[in-house]
Every structure is written in C-alpha cells, then in structure tokens.
mmCIF file of C-alpha atoms in Angstrom:
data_model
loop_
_atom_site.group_PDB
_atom_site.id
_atom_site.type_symbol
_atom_site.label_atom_id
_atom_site.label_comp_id
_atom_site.label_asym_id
_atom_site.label_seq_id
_atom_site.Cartn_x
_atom_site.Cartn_y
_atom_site.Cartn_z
ATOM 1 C CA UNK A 14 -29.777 0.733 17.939
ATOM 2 C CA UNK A 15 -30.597 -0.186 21.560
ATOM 3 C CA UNK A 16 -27.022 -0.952 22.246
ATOM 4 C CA UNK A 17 -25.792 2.347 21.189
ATOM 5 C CA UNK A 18 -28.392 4.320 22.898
ATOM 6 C CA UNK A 19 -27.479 2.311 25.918
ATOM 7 C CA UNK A 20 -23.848 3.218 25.434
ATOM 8 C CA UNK A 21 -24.953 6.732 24.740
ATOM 9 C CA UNK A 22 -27.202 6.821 28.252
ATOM 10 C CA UNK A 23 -24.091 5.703 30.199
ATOM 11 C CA UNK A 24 -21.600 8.061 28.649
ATOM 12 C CA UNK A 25 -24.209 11.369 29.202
ATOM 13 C CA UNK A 26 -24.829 10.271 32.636
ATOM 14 C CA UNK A 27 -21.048 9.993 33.469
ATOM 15 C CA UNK A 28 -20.390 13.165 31.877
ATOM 16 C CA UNK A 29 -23.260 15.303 32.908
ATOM 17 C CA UNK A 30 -24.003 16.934 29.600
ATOM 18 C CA UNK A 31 -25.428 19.822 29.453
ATOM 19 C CA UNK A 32 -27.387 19.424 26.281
ATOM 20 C CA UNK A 33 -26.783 16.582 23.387
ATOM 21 C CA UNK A 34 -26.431 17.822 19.646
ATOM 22 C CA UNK A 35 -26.311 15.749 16.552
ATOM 23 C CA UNK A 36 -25.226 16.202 13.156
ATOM 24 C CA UNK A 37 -28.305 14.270 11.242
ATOM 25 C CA UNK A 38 -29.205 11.210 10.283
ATOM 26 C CA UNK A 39 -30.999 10.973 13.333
ATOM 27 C CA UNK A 40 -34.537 9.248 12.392
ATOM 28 C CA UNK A 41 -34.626 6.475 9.683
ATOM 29 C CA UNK A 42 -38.401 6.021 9.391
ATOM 30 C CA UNK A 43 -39.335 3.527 7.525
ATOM 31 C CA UNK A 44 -42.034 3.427 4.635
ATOM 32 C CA UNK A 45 -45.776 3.040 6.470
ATOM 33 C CA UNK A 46 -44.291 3.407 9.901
ATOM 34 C CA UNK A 47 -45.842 6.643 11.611
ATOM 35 C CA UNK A 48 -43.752 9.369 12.817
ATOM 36 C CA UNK A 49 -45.145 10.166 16.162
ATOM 37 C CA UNK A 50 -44.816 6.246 17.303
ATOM 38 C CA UNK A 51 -41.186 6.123 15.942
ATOM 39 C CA UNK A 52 -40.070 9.196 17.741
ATOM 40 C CA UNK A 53 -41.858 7.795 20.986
ATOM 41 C CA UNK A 54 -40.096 4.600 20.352
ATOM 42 C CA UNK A 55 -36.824 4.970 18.932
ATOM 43 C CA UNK A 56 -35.878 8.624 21.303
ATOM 44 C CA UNK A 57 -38.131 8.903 23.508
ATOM 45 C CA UNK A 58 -37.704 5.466 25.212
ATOM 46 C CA UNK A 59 -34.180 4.767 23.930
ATOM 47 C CA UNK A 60 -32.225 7.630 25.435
ATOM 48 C CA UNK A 61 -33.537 7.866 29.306
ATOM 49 C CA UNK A 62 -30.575 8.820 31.451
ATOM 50 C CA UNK A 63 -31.601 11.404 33.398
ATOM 51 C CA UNK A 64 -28.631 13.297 32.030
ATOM 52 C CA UNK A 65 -30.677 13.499 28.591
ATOM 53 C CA UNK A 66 -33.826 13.622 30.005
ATOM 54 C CA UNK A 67 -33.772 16.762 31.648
ATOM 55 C CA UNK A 68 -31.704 18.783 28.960
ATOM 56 C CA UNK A 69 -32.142 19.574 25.527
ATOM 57 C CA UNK A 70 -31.135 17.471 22.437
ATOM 58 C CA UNK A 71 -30.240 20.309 19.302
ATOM 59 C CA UNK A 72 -30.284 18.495 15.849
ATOM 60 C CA UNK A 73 -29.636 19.265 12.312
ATOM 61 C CA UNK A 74 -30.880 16.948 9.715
ATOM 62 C CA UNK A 75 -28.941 14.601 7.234
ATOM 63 C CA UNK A 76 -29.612 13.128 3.905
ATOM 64 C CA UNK A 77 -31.142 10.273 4.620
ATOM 65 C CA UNK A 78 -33.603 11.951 7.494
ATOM 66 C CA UNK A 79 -37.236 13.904 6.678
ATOM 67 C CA UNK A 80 -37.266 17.493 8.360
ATOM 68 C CA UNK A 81 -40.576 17.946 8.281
ATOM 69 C CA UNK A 82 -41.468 15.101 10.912
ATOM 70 C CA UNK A 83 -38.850 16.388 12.948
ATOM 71 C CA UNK A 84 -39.419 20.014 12.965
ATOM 72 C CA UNK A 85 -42.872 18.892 14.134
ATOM 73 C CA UNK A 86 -41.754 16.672 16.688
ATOM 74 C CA UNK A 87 -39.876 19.401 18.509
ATOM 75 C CA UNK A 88 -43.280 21.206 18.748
ATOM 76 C CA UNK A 89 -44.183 18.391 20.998
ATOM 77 C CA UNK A 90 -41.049 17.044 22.833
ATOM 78 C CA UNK A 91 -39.745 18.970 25.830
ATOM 79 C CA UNK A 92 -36.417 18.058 25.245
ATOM 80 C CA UNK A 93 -36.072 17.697 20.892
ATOM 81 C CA UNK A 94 -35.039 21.055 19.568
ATOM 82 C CA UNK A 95 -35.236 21.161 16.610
ATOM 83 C CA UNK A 96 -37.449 24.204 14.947
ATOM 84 C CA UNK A 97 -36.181 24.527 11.579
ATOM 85 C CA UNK A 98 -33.406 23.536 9.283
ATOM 86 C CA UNK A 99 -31.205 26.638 9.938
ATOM 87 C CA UNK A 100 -31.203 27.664 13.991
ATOM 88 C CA UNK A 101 -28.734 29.348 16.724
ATOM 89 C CA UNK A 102 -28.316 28.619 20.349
ATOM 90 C CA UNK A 103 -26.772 31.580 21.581
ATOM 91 C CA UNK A 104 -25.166 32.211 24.936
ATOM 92 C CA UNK A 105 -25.143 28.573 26.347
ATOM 93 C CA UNK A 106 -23.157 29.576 29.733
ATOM 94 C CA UNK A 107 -20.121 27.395 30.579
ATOM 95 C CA UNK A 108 -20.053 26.329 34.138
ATOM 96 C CA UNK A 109 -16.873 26.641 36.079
ATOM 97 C CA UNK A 110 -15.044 23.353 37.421
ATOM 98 C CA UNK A 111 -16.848 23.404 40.117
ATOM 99 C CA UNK A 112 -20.693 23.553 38.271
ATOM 100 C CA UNK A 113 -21.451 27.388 38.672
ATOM 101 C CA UNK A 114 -22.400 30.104 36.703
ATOM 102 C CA UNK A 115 -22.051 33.586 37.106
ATOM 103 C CA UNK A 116 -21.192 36.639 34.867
ATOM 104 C CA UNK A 117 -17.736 35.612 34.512
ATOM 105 C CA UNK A 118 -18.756 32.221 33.136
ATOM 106 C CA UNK A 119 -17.481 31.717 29.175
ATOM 107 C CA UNK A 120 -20.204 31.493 26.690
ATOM 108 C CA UNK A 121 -21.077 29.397 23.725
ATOM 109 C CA UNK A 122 -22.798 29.791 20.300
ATOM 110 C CA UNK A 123 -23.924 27.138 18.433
ATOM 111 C CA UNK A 124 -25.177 28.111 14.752
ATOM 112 C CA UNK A 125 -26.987 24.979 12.838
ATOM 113 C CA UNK A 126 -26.659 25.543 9.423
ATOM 114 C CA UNK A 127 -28.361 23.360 6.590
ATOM 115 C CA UNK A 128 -25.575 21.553 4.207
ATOM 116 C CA UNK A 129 -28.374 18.834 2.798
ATOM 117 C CA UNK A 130 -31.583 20.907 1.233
ATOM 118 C CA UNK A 131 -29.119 23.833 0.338
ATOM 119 C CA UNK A 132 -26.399 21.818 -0.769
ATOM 120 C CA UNK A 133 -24.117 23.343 -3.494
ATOM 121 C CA UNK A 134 -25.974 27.045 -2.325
ATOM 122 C CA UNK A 135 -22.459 28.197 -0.066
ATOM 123 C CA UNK A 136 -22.489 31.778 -1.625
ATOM 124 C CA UNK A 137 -26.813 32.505 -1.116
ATOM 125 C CA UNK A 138 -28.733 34.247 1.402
ATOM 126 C CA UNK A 139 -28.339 31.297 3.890
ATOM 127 C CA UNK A 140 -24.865 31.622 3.436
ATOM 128 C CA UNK A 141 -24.709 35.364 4.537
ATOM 129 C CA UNK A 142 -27.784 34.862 7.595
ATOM 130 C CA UNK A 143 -25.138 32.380 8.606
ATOM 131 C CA UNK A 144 -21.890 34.447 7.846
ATOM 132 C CA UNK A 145 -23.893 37.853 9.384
ATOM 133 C CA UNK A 146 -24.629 35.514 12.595
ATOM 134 C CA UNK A 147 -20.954 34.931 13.348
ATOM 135 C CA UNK A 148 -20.105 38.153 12.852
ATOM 136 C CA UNK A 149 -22.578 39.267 15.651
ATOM 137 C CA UNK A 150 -21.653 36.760 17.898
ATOM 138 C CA UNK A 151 -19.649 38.017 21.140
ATOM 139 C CA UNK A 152 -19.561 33.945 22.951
ATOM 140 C CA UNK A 153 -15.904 32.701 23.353
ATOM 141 C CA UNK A 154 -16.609 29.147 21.904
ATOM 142 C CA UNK A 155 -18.113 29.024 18.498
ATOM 143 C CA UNK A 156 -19.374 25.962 17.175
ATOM 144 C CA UNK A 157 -21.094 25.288 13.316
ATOM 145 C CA UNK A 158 -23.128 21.796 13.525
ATOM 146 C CA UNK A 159 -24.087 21.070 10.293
ATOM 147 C CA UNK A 160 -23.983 17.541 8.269
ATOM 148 C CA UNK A 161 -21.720 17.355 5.691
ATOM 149 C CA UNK A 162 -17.847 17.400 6.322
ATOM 150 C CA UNK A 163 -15.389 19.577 4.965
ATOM 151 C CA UNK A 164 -13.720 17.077 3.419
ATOM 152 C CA UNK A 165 -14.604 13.664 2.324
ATOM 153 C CA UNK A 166 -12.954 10.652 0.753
ATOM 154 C CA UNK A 167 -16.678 8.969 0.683
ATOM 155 C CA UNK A 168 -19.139 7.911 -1.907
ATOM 156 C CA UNK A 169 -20.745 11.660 -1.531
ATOM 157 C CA UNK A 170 -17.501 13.464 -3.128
ATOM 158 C CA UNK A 171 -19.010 17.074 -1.153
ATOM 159 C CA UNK A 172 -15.777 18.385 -0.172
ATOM 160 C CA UNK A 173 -15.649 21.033 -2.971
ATOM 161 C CA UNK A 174 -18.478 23.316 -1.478
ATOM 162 C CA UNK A 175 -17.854 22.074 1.985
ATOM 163 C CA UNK A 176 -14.495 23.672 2.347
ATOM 164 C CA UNK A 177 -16.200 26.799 2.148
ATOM 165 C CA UNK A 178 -16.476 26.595 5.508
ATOM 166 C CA UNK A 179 -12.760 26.985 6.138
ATOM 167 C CA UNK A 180 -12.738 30.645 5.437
ATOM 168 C CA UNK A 181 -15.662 31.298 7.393
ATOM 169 C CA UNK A 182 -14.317 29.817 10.406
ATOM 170 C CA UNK A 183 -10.699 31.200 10.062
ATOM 171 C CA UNK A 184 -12.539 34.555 9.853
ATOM 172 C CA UNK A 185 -14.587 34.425 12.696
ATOM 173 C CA UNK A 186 -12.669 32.462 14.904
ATOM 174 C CA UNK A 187 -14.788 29.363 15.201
ATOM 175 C CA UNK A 188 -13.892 27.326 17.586
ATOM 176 C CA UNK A 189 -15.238 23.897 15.897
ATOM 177 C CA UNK A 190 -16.928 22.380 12.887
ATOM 178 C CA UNK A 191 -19.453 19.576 14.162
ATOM 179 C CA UNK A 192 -20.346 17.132 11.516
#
C-alpha cells in the first residue's frame, strides 16, 4: 500500500492533476478496525503530494468497499468527495496549455453512477437519472466512472448488464467509461 501511494504521490505531482477519481475498492477496512482512524491513516497520510492535497479526490465505491463510512468521511475531509453512491461533477473547466481558464476553456462532466448496490437494475430509475443527466449535459468531454467493466473475462462474469452502457455512451457521445 505505501509503495503505491508513494508511486501515486510522484506521478500527481509530476502531472499536476487537477482532481484524482477512482473507480472503488478504495477502503478495505478490516473487521474491529475504526473507520475514522483508517481513513486518517491509510488516505489521509498516504497520499500527501501537494498535487492531491489541495484538490479533490471523486470516488465511487466497489464491491468489496462499505459506502456508508465513506459517504461520511467526505462530510469531514476537505478533499474526499464522495456524497452518495450516484453523483455528477459538472463543468470541471479544462485549462489551456498554458494553465488558464477563460470562457473559451472546454468543459468536463463526470457522472458517477452505482454498478455494485444496483447491480443487474440497468433499465430502473437510476438508469434514466443517469441517462436524463447525459442528455442535459452541454461539457465537451463526458466521462461515466463507475466500477464494474463493460466487459469481463473475470471471476464476476458482469459483462451482460454492463454492456448496457455501450448504447448509452454511443448515444450521448461519451467521451470515456472509467472503471
């Protein structure tokens, strides 16, 4: 763990990122450990490049992580975002080679959508919120982050309801699937 962070810290520090996102999995807590010392410990402490300490870090959850703790976290954190399980960043402003902004700048949406809790659920209401979302959305660069791939040769055999996605993204011009 702390040589990944460390590799993580170099590589957001070299780049300059913006913001981080992940795609779940984030927090294995283990059984009698409590959440607000692992957070402090194992994010908090771990990822400290000034890069990532300054900007936002958007998550969705995975199968092996608990929401809850998380959700609650990014009550507390200034730089965890996480509020719920389904959640849009809309209008993230794309600076021009040389680091500026201004009207002219492209935009980017980022819709985190919940493939874990709702698994198998592609055609429900959180399907449309999600669907309606794009639809709306006037940004350049769209991006879904979500957890589960589109396809998968793994133990998880998901790609069935997963490739829903594919239409959704052809339709609305998405620029990339994060998983």
């Amino acid at each position: 763990e702390l040589a990944s962070a460390q590799h993580f810290n170099r590589y957001s520090q070299w780049l300059d990122t913006a913001f981080t996102t992940s795609v779940g999995d984030n927090m294995y807590v283990w059984k009698g450990q409590h959440e607000a010392d692992f957070f402090h410990e194992s994010f908090e402490l771990m990822f400290t490049a000034p890069s990532l300490m300054e900007r936002p870090w958007y998550s969705t959850f995975g199968n092996h992580d608990r929401p809850l703790p998380q959700i609650e976290y990014s009550r507390k954190s200034k730089r965890w975002r996480f509020p719920s399980g389904e959640f849009q960043v809309l209008g993230v402003q794309i600076p021009h080679r040389d680091g500026t902004t201004d009207a002219d700048s492209a935009t980017l949406d980022l819709f985190f959508h919940d493939s874990v809790s709702k698994f198998g659920k592609f055609r429900g209401q959180h399907w449309q919120e999600l669907s309606d979302a794009l639809e709306r959305s006037t940004a350049r660069y769209k991006i879904i982050v979500t957890h589960y791939p589109p396809k998968s040769g793994g133990c998880h055999k998901i790609e069935k309801n997963a490739r829903a996605y594919y239409p959704l993204a052809r339709k609305f011009n998405v620029t990339a699937l994060f998983v």
